[in-house]
Short mmCIF file of C-alpha atoms and ligand atoms in Angstrom, two decimals:
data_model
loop_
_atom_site.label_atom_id
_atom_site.label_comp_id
_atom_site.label_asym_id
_atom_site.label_seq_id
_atom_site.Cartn_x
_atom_site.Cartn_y
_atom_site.Cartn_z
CA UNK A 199 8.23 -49.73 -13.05
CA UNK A 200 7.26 -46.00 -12.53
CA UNK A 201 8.37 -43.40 -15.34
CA UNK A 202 11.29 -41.09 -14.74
CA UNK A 203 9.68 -37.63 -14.69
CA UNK A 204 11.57 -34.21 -14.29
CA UNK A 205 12.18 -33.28 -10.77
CA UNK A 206 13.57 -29.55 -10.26
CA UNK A 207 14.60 -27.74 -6.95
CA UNK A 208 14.42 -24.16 -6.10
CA UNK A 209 17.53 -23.29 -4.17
CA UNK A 210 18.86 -19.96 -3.44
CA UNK A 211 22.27 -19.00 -2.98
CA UNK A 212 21.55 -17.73 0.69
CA UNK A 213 21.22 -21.98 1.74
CA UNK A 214 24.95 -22.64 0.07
CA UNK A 215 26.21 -19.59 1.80
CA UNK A 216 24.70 -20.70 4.95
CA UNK A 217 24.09 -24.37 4.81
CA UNK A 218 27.65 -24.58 2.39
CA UNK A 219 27.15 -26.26 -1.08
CA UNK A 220 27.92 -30.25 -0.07
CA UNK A 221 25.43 -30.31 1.87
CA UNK A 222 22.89 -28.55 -0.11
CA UNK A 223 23.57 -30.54 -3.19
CA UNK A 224 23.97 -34.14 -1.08
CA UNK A 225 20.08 -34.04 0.15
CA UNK A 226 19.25 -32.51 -3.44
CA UNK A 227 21.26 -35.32 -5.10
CA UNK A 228 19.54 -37.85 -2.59
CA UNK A 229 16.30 -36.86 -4.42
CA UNK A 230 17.40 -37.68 -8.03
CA UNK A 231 16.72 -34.40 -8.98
CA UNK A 232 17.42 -33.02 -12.77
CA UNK A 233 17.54 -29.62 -12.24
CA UNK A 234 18.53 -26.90 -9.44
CA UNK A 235 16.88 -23.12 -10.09
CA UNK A 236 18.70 -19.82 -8.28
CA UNK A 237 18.89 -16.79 -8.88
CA UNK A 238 22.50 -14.32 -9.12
CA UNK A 239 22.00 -12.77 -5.98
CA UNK A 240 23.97 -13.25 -2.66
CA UNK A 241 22.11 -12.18 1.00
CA UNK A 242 23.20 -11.26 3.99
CA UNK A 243 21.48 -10.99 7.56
CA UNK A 244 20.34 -6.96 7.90
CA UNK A 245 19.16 -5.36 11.00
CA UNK A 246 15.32 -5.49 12.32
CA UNK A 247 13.62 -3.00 10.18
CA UNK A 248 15.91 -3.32 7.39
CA UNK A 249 15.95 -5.76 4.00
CA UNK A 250 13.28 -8.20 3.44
CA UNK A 251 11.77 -10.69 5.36
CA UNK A 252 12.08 -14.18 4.73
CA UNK A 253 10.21 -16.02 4.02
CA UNK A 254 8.70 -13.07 1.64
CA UNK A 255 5.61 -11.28 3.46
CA UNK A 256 3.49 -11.57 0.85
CA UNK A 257 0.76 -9.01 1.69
CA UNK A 258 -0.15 -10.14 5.04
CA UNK A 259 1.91 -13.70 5.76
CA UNK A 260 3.16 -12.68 9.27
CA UNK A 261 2.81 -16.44 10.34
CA UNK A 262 5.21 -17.95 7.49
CA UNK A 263 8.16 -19.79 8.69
CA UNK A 264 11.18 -20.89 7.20
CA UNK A 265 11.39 -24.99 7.79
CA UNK A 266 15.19 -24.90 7.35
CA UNK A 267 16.36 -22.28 9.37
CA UNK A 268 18.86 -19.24 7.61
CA UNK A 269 21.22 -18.21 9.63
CA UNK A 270 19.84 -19.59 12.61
CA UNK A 271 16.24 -18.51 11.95
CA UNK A 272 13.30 -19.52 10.53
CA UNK A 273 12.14 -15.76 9.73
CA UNK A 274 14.85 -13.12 9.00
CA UNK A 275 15.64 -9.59 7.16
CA UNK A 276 17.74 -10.23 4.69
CA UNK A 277 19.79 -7.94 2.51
CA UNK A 278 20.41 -8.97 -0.99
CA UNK A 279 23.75 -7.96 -3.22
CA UNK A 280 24.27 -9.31 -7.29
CA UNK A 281 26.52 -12.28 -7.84
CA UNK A 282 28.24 -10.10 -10.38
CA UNK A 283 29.33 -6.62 -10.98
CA UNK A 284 26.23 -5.69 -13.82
CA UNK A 285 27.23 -4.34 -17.39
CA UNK A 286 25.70 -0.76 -17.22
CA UNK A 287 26.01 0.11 -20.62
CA UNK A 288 23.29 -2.69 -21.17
CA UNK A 289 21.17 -0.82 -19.51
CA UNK A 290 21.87 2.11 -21.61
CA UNK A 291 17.88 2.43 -22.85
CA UNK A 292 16.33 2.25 -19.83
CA UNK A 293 16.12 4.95 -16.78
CA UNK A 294 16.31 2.19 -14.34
CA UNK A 295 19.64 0.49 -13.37
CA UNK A 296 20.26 -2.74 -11.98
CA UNK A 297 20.88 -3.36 -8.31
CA UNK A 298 24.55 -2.32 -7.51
CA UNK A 299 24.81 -2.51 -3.93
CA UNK A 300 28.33 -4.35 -2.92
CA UNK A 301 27.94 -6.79 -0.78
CA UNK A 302 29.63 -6.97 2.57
CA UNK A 303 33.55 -8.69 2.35
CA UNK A 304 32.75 -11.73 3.78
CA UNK A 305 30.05 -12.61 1.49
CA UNK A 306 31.37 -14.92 -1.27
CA UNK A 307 29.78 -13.71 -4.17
CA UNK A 308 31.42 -16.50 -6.01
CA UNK A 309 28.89 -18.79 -4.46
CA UNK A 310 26.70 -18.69 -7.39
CA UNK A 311 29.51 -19.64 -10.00
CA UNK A 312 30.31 -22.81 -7.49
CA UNK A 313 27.03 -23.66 -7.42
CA UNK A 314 26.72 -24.14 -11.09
CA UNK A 315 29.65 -26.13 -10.88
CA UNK A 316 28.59 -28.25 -8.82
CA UNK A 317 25.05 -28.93 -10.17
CA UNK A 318 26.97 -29.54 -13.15
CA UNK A 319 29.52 -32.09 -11.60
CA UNK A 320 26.31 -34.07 -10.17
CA UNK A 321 24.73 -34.22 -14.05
CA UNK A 322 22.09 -31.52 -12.71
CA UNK A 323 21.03 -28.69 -15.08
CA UNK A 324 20.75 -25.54 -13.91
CA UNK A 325 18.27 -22.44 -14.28
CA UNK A 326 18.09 -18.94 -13.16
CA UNK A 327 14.96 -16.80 -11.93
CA UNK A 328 15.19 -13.35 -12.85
CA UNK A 329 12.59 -10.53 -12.36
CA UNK A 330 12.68 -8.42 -15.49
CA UNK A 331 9.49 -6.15 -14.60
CA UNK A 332 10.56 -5.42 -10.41
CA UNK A 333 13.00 -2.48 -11.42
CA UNK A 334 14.50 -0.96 -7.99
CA UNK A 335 12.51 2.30 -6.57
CA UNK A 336 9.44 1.59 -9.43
CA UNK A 337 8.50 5.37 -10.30
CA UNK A 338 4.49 5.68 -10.22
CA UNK A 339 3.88 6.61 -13.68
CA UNK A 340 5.73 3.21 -14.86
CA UNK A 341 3.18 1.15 -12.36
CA UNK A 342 0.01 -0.41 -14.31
CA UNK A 343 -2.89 1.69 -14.11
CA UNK A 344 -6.28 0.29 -13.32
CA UNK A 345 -9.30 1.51 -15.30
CA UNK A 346 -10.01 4.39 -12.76
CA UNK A 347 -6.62 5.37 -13.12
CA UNK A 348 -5.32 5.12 -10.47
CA UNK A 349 -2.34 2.95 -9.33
CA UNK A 350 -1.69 -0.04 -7.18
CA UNK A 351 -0.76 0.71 -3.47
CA UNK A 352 1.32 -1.18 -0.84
CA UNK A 353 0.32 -3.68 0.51
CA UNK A 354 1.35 -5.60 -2.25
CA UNK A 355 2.90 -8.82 -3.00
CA UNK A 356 5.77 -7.08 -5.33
CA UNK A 357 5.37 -3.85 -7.35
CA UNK A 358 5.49 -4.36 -10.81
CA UNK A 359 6.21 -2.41 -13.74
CA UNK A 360 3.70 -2.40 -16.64
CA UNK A 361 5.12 -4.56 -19.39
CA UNK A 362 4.32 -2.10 -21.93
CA UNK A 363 5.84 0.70 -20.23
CA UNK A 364 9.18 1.68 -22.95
CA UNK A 365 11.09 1.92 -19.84
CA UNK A 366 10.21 -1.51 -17.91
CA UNK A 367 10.55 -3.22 -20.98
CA UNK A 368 14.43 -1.89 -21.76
CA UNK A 369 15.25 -2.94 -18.09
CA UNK A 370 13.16 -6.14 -18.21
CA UNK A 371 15.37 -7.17 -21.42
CA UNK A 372 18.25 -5.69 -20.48
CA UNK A 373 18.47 -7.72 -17.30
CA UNK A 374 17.81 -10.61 -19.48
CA UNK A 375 20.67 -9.63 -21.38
CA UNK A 376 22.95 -8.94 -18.24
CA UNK A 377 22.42 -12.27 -17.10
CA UNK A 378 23.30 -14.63 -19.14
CA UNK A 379 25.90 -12.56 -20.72
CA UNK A 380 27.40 -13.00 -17.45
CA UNK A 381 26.62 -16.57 -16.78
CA UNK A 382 26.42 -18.12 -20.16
CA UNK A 383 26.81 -21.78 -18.90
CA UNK A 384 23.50 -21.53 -17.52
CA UNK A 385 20.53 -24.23 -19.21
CA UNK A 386 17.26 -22.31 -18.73
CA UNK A 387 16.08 -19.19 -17.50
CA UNK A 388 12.49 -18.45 -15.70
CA UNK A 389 11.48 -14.74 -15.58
CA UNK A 390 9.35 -14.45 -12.47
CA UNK A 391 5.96 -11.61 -12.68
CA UNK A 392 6.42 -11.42 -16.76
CA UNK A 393 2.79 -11.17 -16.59
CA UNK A 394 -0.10 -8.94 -15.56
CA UNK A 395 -1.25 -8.92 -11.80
CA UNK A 396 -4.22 -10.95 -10.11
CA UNK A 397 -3.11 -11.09 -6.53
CA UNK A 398 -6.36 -8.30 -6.00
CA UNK A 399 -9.28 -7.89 -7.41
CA UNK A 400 -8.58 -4.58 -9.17
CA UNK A 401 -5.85 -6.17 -10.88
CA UNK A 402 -7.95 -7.75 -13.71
CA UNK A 403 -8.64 -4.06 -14.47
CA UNK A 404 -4.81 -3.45 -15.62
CA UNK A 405 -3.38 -2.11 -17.56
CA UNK A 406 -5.14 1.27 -18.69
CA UNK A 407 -1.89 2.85 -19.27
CA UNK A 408 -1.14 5.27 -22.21
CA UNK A 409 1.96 2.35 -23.17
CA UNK A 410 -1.24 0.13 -22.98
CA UNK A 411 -3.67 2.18 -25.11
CA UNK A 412 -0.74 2.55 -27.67
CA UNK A 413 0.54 -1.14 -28.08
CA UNK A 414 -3.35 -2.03 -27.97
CA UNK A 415 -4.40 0.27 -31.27
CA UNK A 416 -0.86 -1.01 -32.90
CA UNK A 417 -2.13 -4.68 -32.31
CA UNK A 418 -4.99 -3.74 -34.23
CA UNK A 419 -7.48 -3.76 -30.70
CA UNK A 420 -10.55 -1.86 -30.50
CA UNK A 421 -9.52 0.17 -27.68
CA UNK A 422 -12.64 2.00 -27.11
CA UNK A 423 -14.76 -1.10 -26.91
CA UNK A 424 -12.12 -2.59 -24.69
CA UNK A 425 -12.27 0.25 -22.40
CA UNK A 426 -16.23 0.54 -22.39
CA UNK A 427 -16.98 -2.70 -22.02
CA UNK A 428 -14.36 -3.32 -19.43
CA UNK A 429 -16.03 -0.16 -17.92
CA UNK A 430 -19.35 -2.08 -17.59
CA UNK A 431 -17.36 -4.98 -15.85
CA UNK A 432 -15.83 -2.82 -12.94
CA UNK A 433 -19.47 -0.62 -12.84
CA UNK A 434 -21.33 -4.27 -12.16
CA UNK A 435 -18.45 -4.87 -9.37
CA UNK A 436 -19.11 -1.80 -7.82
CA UNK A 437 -23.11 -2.80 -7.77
CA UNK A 438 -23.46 -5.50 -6.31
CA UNK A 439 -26.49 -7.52 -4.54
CA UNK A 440 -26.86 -11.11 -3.62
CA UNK A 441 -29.28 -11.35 -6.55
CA UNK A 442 -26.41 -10.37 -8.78
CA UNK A 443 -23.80 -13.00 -7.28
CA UNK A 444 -26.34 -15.46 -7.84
CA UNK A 445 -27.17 -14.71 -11.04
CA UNK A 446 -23.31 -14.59 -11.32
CA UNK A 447 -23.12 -18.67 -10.47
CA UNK A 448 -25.52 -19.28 -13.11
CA UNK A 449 -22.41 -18.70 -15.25
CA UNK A 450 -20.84 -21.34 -14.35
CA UNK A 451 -22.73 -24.77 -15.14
CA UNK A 452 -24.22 -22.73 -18.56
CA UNK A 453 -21.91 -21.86 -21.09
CA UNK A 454 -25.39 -20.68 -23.23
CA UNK A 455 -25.12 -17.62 -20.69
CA UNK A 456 -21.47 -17.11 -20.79
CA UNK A 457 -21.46 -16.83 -24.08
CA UNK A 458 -24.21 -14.36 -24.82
CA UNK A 459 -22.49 -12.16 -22.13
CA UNK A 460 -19.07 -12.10 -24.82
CA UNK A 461 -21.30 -11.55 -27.38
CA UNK A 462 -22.42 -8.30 -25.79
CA UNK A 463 -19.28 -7.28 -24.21
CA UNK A 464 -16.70 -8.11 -26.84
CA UNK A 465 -14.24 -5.67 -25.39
CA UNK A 466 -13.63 -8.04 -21.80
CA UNK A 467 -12.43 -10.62 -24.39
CA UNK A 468 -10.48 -8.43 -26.30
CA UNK A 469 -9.10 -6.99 -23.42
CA UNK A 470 -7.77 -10.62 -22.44
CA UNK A 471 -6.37 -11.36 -25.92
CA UNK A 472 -4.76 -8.07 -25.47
CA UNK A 473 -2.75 -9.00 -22.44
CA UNK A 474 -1.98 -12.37 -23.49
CA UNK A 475 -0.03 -10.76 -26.85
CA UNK A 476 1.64 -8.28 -24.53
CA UNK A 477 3.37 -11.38 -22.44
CA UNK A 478 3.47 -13.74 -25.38
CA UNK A 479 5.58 -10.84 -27.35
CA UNK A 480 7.53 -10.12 -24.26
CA UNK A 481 8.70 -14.38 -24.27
CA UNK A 482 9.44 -13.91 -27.79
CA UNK A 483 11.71 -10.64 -27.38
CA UNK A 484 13.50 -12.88 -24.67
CA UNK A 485 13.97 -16.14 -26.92
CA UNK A 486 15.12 -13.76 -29.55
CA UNK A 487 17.47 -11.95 -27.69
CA UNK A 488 18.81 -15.22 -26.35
CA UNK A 489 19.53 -16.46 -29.49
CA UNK A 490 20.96 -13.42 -31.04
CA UNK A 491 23.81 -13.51 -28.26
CA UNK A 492 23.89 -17.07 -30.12
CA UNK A 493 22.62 -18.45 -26.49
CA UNK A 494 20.20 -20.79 -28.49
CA UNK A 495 20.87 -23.86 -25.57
CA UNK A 496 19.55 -21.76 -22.82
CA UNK A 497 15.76 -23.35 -22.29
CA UNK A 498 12.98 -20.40 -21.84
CA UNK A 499 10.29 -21.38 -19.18
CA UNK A 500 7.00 -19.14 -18.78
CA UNK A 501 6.42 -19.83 -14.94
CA UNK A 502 3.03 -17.78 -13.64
CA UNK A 503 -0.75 -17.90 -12.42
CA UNK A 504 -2.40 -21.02 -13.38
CA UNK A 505 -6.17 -21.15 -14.76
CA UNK A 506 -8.06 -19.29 -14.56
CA UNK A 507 -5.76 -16.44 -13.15
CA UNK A 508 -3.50 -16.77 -16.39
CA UNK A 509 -6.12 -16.16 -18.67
CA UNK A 510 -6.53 -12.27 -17.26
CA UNK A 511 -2.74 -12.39 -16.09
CA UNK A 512 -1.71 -12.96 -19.99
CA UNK A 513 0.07 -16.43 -19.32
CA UNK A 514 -1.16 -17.40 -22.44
CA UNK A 515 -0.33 -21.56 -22.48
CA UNK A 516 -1.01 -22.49 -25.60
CA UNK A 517 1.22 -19.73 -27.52
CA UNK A 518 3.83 -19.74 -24.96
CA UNK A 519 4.16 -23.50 -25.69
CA UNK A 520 5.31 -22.61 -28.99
CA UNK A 521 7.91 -19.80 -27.87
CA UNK A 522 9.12 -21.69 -24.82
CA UNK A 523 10.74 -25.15 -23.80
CA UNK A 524 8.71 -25.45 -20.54
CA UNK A 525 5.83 -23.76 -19.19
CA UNK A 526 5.09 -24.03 -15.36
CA UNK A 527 1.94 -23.08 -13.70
CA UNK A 528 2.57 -22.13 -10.30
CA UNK A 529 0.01 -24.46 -7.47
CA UNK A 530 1.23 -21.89 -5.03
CA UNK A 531 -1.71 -23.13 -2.21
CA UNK A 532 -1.12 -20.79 0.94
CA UNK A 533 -1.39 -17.89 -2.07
CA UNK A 534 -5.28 -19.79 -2.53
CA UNK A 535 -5.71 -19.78 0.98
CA UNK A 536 -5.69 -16.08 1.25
CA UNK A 537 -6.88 -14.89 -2.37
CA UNK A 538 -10.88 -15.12 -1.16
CA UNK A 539 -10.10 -12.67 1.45
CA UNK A 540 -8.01 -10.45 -0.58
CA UNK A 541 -10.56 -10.18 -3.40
CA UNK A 542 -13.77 -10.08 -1.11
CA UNK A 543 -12.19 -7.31 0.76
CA UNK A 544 -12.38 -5.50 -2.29
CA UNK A 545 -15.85 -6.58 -3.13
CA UNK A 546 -17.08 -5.40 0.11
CA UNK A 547 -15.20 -2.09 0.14
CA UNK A 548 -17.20 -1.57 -3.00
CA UNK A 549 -20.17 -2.89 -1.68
CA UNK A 550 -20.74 -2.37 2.39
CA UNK A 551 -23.67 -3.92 2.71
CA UNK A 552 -22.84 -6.89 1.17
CA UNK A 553 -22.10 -10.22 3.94
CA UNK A 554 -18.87 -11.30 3.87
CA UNK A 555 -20.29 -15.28 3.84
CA UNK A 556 -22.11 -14.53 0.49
CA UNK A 557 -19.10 -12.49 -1.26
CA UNK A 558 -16.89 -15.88 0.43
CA UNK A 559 -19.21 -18.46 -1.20
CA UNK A 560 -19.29 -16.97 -4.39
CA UNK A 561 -15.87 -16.25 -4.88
CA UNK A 562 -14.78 -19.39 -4.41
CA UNK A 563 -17.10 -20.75 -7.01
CA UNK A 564 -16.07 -18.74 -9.53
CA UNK A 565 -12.10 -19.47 -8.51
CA UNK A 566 -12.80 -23.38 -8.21
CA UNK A 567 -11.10 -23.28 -4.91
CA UNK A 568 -13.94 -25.26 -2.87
CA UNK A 569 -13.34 -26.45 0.71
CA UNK A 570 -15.19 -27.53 3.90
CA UNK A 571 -15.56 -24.98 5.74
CA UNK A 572 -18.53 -23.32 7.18
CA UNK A 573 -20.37 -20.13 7.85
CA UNK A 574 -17.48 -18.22 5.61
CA UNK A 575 -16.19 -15.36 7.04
CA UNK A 576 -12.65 -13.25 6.45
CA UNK A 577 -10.45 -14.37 8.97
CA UNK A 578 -10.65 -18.02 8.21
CA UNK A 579 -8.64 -16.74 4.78
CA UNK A 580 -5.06 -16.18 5.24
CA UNK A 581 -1.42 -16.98 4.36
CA UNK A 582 -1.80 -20.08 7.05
CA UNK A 583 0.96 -20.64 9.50
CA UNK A 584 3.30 -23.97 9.23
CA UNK A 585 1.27 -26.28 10.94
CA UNK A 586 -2.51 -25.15 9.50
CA UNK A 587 -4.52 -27.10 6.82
CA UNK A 588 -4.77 -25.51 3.52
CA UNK A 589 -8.76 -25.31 3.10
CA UNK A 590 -9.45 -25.54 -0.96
CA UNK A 591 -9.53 -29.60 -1.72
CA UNK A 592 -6.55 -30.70 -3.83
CA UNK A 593 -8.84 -31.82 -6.50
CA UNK A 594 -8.87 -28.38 -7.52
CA UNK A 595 -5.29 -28.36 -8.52
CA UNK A 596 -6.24 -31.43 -10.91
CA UNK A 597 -7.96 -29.65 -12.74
CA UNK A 598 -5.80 -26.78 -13.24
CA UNK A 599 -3.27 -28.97 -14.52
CA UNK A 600 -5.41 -30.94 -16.80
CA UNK A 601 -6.52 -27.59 -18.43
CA UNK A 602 -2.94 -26.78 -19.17
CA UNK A 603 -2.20 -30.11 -20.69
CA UNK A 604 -4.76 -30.12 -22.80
CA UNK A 605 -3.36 -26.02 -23.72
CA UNK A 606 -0.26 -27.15 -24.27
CA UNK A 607 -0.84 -30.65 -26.60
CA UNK A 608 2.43 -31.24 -25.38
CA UNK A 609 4.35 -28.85 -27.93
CA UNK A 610 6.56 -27.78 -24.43
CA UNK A 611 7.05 -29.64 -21.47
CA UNK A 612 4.17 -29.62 -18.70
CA UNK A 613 6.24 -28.88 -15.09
CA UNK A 614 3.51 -27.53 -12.24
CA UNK A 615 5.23 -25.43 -9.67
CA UNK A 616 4.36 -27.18 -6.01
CA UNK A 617 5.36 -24.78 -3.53
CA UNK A 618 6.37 -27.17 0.01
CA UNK A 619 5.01 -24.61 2.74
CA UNK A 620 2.03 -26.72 4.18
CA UNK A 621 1.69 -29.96 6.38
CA UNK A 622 3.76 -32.49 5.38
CA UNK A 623 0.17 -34.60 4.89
CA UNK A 624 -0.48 -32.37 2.45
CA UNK A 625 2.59 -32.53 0.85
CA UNK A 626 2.39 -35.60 0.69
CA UNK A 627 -1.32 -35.35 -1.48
CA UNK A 628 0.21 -32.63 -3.32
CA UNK A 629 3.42 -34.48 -4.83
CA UNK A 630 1.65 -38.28 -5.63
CA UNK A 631 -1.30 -35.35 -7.41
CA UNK A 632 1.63 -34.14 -9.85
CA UNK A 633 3.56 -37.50 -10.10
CA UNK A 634 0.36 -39.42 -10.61
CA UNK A 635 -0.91 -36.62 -13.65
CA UNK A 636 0.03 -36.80 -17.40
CA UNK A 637 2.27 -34.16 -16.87
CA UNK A 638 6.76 -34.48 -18.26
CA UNK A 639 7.63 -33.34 -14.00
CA UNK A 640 7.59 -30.79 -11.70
CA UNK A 641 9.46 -27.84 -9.57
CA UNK A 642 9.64 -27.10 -6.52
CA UNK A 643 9.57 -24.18 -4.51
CA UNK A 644 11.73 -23.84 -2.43
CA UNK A 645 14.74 -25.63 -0.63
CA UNK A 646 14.17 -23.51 2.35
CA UNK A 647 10.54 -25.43 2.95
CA UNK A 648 11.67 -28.68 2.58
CA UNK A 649 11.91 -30.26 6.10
CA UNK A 650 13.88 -33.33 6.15
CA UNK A 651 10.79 -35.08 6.25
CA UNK A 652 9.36 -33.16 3.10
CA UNK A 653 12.77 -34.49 1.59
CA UNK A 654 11.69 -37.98 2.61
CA UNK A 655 8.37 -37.61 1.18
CA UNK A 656 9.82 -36.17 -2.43
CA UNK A 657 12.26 -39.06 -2.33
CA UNK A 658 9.39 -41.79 -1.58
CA UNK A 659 6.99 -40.91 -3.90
CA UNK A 660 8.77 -39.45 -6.77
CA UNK A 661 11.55 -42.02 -7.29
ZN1 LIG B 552 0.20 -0.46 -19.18
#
């Protein structure tokens, strides 16, 4: 007899508006699901040219498709409205204000309430994403700042706010604060990007910000040896040879070498610890808040980059575990499928004369994202279309979970994020991985990916 584990479904309102809520909640229900996650927000279908795609573009994903189709499609702009009319006067301390765009009449914005309902009549919990650091219309000096100073520039897969930034942090909370003040029946809340970026390269060189500098000194950080040392780290990336990416792997299987290298550059630790206290602190303002509005029932979940992204992204496991219910590291693989390319076309801008097979091989050695594939070259990295293989080997997602387990030492629950969109073969690998681990369940991203079959294959092996 198998062990109930956790099973939670991401569902957005857009598949009750479109699909209508029996139906939704009937294959969800057919699962044995615990747990639904949405978000307050409403869509509706906008011209060509207008909204956002759907599935989300994500840099360069031109080939993702929808499996269930949204009004008819399987790739779509869509326009998105709030659920409910926001309390401004929350938003009092911050310059940015919530979206307020009203949604057309025949959009039920009551969709999300009836949702909850339901979830509720079928014993399901239910949790809300929010996305406290994606402000509307970001201003440039509230972006992160890399160590050249400069700023991050579209393409990007969302532009964030720095979460030391006075202002991003008022909105961030205050949306917190919005939300469940207006949907206090709610059982857990996720806050999507609460952490620093790693979808480039240069993002592991954020945040140089003055907010950054400040909150740094105040945590009693060297800044100046953070900022030197980090110097070295982005002087070495713009320098390198094959000699030095070999040297790089020697890294790896020596932790004699790794260590004299923190010895000598204290300030890329630091710099790590650093970030980690900025997110850590921002889950704590949240859980606080929470319970001051005496909101003590509503579960906090710290959902983000897995290892080793989360150690530079600030995801910080083991002290979230303490501050938060759940935490949920996100085995996003079409993300993995592209990251090589995104980081090596950094690497090479830096460094022309550098072949793009040697930048490949290294990278992903150093990201534990092995696969088959041969003679390494850009194109064969990208966000893959429906019915392409994800190249890294699943083993690789293993061992990201066992690292968090063993963070954690079960002080919160353990839930990977498995994102559906890939083959259903590999779906199939990828949900008897996470029900075969030590880990308390899992969530799933999202409804709009699950084929009937993926259903099928949730419902065989998870049950
Ligand atoms: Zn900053």
């Amino acid at each position: 007899m198998k062990v109930n584990k956790f099973l939670g479904i991401f569902v957005y309102p857009m598949y009750a508006q479109y699909e209508g809520i029996k139906q939704v909640f009937d294959n969800i229900e057919a699962l044995g699901a615990n747990a639904i996650c949405t978000t307050p927000l409403v869509a509706y279908p906008s011209d060509e040219g207008k909204g956002q795609r759907k599935p989300d573009l994500h840099i360069d994903g031109y080939k993702r498709l929808l499996s269930r189709p949204i009004w008819g499609k399987r790739k779509i702009q869509l326009e998105y409205f709030p659920a409910h009319d926001p309390d401004l006067s929350i938003f009092e301390k911050s310059f940015y204000k919530p979206n307020l765009k009203k949604a057309p009449p025949e959009v039920d914005r009551e969709i999300v309430n009836a949702m909850i309902t339901e979830a509720k009549k079928r014993g399901m919990a239910v949790h809300f994403m929010i996305h406290p650091f994606l402000p509307p219309d970001i201003r440039t000096e509230d972006q992160p700042r890399y160590i050249d100073n400069s700023v991050p520039k579209p393409p990007q897969v969302a532009l964030t706010a720095c979460m030391n930034n006075p202002n991003a942090l008022a909105y961030g909370l205050a949306l917190v604060e919005d939300t469940i003040k207006h949907y206090p029946k709610i059982d857990g809340l996720f806050t999507d990007w609460a952490e620093y970026g790693a979808y480039r390269l240069e993002d592991h060189f954020t945040c140089f910000c003055s907010h950054c500098e400040q909150k740094a000194i105040e945590l009693g950080f060297d800044w100046n040896t953070i900022k030197r040392d980090m110097n070295s780290l982005w002087q070495w990336f713009h320098s390198l040879t094959p000699k030095k990416l070999e040297n790089s792997l020697r890294l790896l299987g020596n932790p004699s070498s790794f260590t004299e290298l923190l010895i000598h550059y204290p300030g890329c630790l630091q710099f790590l610890q650093f970030k980690a206290e900025t997110v850590v602190g921002f889950y704590r303002q949240t859980r606080q808040l929470m319970n001051r509005m005496g909101l003590n029932k509503i579960e906090l979940s710290a959902r983000g980059w897995p290892p080793p992204w989360n150690h530079s992204s600030g995801l910080d496991y083991r002290a979230l575990s303490e501050i938060c219910n759940a935490v949920t590291p996100k085995l996003f693989t079409f993300d993995y499928c592209a990251l090589p390319r995104w980081y090596g076309q950094t690497i090479q801008g830096w460094n022309p004369k550098l072949k793009e097979s040697i930048i490949l091989d290294t990278l992903l050695k150093w990201m534990n994202l092995e696969d088959d594939i041969e003679n390494r070259s850009f194109v064969k990295y990208n966000i893959p279309g429906p019915k392409e293989k994800h190249p890294a080997k699943f083993e690789v997602y293993q061992n990201r979970i066992d690292e968090v387990l063993d963070q954690v030492e079960s002080k919160a629950n353990c839930y990977p994020h498995a994102c559906a969109y890939m083959l259903d073969s590999q779906w199939e690998q990828m949900v008897s991985l996470i029900r075969n681990s030590k880990v308390d369940g899992m969530w799933v991203t999202m409804y709009g990916y699950l084929s009937d079959r993926k259903l099928e294959i949730i419902k065989k092996i998870w049950q």
